[in-house]
């Protein structure tokens, strides 16, 4: 019974997607109405309660702009959850970067943090980001999810759409590449 209902939901989503592609704006509204509450609940469960509405809106903007690339390998709802999760991860990275940059600009007189120390810290940060920038997109994603977000390999596999073993391999290869680039 559950599979039958899920099949009807997927079928309805497919119909609405086709209608939207043909120019029916009401179909887009119906898709938003069908999935926005569940997405907001999911985003809230990830700890983004205050920004849930914004993330949900961004999820639909991103989904509608790339709907032609949706192959239907998973349900539309699963695809929307994946987009939302990536947006949450991106938001957290951006917040962390702003904090890191802000912290590097502050001078701590109590520890006699000098302009020279700030210069070296800034140079080290540039070298690290330069090394991370040389990673393949998959390695970079796995590396940053592990280092910045502290996700487990299992969680990384879910987000990146890969296996836990592949996530481990990508992370260790990325770590080796970053270390090699830092030693140059």
Coordinates of C-alpha atoms in Angstrom, one line a residue:
X1 CA 0.0 0.0 0.0
X2 CA 2.8 2.5 0.9
X3 CA 4.7 1.7 -2.3
X4 CA 1.5 2.2 -4.2
X5 CA 0.9 5.6 -2.6
X6 CA 4.5 6.6 -3.2
X7 CA 4.2 5.6 -6.8
X8 CA 1.1 7.9 -7.1
X9 CA 3.0 10.7 -5.5
X10 CA 5.9 10.3 -7.9
X11 CA 3.5 10.1 -10.8
X12 CA 1.8 13.3 -9.7
X13 CA 5.1 15.0 -9.4
X14 CA 6.1 13.8 -12.9
X15 CA 2.8 15.2 -14.2
X16 CA 3.3 18.5 -12.5
X17 CA 6.9 18.8 -13.7
X18 CA 5.7 18.2 -17.3
X19 CA 3.0 20.8 -17.0
X20 CA 5.5 23.3 -15.6
X21 CA 7.9 22.6 -18.4
X22 CA 5.0 23.3 -20.8
X23 CA 4.5 26.7 -19.2
X24 CA 1.8 26.0 -16.5
X25 CA 2.8 28.2 -13.6
X26 CA 0.1 26.6 -11.4
X27 CA 2.0 23.4 -11.6
X28 CA 5.1 25.0 -10.0
X29 CA 2.8 26.4 -7.3
X30 CA 1.4 22.9 -6.7
X31 CA 4.9 21.4 -6.4
X32 CA 5.9 24.0 -3.9
X33 CA 2.7 23.4 -1.9
X34 CA 3.3 19.7 -2.0
X35 CA 6.8 19.7 -0.7
X36 CA 7.6 23.0 1.1
X37 CA 6.3 22.0 4.5
X38 CA 8.4 18.8 4.6
X39 CA 11.4 20.7 3.3
X40 CA 11.0 23.3 6.0
X41 CA 10.7 20.6 8.7
X42 CA 13.8 18.9 7.3
X43 CA 15.9 22.1 7.2
X44 CA 14.8 22.9 10.8
X45 CA 15.9 19.4 11.9
X46 CA 19.4 20.3 10.5
X47 CA 19.5 23.2 12.9
X48 CA 18.5 26.0 10.5
X49 CA 15.2 26.9 12.0
X50 CA 15.6 30.7 11.6
X51 CA 16.6 30.4 8.0
X52 CA 14.3 27.5 7.0
X53 CA 12.0 29.6 4.8
X54 CA 15.0 31.1 3.0
X55 CA 16.6 27.7 2.4
X56 CA 13.3 26.3 1.2
X57 CA 12.9 29.2 -1.2
X58 CA 16.4 28.8 -2.5
X59 CA 15.9 25.0 -2.8
X60 CA 12.9 25.6 -5.2
X61 CA 14.8 28.3 -7.1
X62 CA 17.7 26.0 -7.7
X63 CA 15.4 23.0 -8.4
X64 CA 13.3 24.9 -11.0
X65 CA 16.4 26.3 -12.7
X66 CA 17.8 22.9 -13.1
X67 CA 14.7 20.8 -13.5
X68 CA 15.8 19.8 -17.0
X69 CA 18.7 17.9 -15.4
X70 CA 16.4 16.0 -13.0
X71 CA 16.6 12.4 -14.4
X72 CA 14.0 10.9 -12.0
X73 CA 16.5 8.3 -10.6
X74 CA 15.1 9.2 -7.2
X75 CA 11.9 10.8 -6.2
X76 CA 11.5 14.6 -6.6
X77 CA 11.2 14.9 -2.9
X78 CA 14.6 13.1 -2.4
X79 CA 16.2 15.4 -4.9
X80 CA 14.7 18.5 -3.2
X81 CA 16.0 17.2 0.2
X82 CA 19.5 16.8 -1.4
X83 CA 19.4 20.3 -2.7
X84 CA 18.3 21.7 0.7
X85 CA 21.0 19.8 2.5
X86 CA 23.7 21.1 0.2
X87 CA 22.3 24.7 0.6
X88 CA 22.5 24.2 4.4
X89 CA 26.1 23.0 4.2
X90 CA 27.0 25.9 1.9
X91 CA 25.4 28.4 4.4
X92 CA 27.5 26.9 7.2
X93 CA 30.7 27.1 5.2
X94 CA 30.0 30.7 4.4
X95 CA 29.4 31.6 8.1
X96 CA 32.5 29.7 9.1
X97 CA 34.6 31.5 6.4
X98 CA 33.2 34.9 7.5
X99 CA 34.2 34.1 11.1
X100 CA 37.7 32.9 10.1
X101 CA 38.3 36.0 8.1
X102 CA 37.0 38.2 10.9
X103 CA 39.2 36.4 13.4
X104 CA 42.3 36.9 11.3
X105 CA 41.6 40.7 11.1
X106 CA 41.3 41.1 14.9
X107 CA 44.5 41.9 16.9
X108 CA 44.6 40.2 20.3
X109 CA 46.7 42.6 22.5
X110 CA 46.6 40.2 25.5
X111 CA 48.7 37.7 23.6
X112 CA 50.7 40.3 21.7
X113 CA 49.3 39.2 18.4
X114 CA 51.1 41.4 16.0
X115 CA 50.7 42.5 12.4
X116 CA 53.4 40.1 11.4
X117 CA 51.5 37.2 13.0
X118 CA 48.4 38.3 11.1
X119 CA 50.4 38.4 7.9
X120 CA 51.7 34.8 8.4
X121 CA 48.2 33.6 9.4
X122 CA 46.8 35.2 6.2
X123 CA 49.5 33.6 4.1
X124 CA 48.9 30.2 5.7
X125 CA 45.2 30.5 5.0
X126 CA 45.9 31.4 1.4
X127 CA 48.2 28.4 1.0
X128 CA 45.6 26.0 2.5
X129 CA 42.8 27.4 0.3
X130 CA 45.1 27.2 -2.7
X131 CA 45.8 23.6 -2.0
X132 CA 42.1 22.8 -1.5
X133 CA 41.4 24.6 -4.8
X134 CA 43.6 22.1 -6.6
X135 CA 41.5 19.2 -5.5
X136 CA 38.9 17.6 -7.8
X137 CA 35.4 18.7 -7.2
X138 CA 34.5 15.4 -5.4
X139 CA 37.6 15.4 -3.3
X140 CA 37.0 19.1 -2.3
X141 CA 33.4 18.4 -1.3
X142 CA 34.4 15.3 0.7
X143 CA 37.4 17.1 2.3
X144 CA 35.4 20.2 3.3
X145 CA 32.4 18.1 4.6
X146 CA 34.9 16.2 6.8
X147 CA 37.1 19.1 7.9
X148 CA 34.6 22.0 8.1
X149 CA 31.4 20.2 8.9
X150 CA 32.9 17.3 10.9
X151 CA 30.6 14.8 9.1
X152 CA 31.1 11.1 9.4
X153 CA 32.1 9.1 6.3
X154 CA 28.6 7.7 6.3
X155 CA 27.0 11.2 6.3
X156 CA 29.4 12.4 3.6
X157 CA 28.5 9.4 1.5
X158 CA 24.8 10.3 1.8
X159 CA 25.4 14.0 0.9
X160 CA 27.8 13.3 -1.9
X161 CA 25.8 10.4 -3.4
X162 CA 28.6 7.9 -3.1
X163 CA 29.6 5.0 -0.8
X164 CA 31.1 5.2 2.6
X165 CA 34.3 3.5 1.3
X166 CA 34.6 5.9 -1.6
X167 CA 34.1 8.9 0.7
X168 CA 37.1 7.5 2.8
X169 CA 39.2 7.1 -0.3
X170 CA 38.4 10.6 -1.6
X171 CA 39.1 12.1 1.8
X172 CA 42.5 10.4 2.3
X173 CA 43.5 11.3 -1.3
X174 CA 42.4 14.9 -0.8
X175 CA 44.4 15.1 2.5
X176 CA 47.5 13.7 0.8
X177 CA 47.2 16.2 -2.0
X178 CA 46.7 19.1 0.3
X179 CA 49.7 18.1 2.4
X180 CA 51.8 17.7 -0.7
X181 CA 50.8 21.1 -2.0
X182 CA 51.5 22.7 1.4
X183 CA 55.0 21.2 1.4
X184 CA 55.9 22.7 -2.1

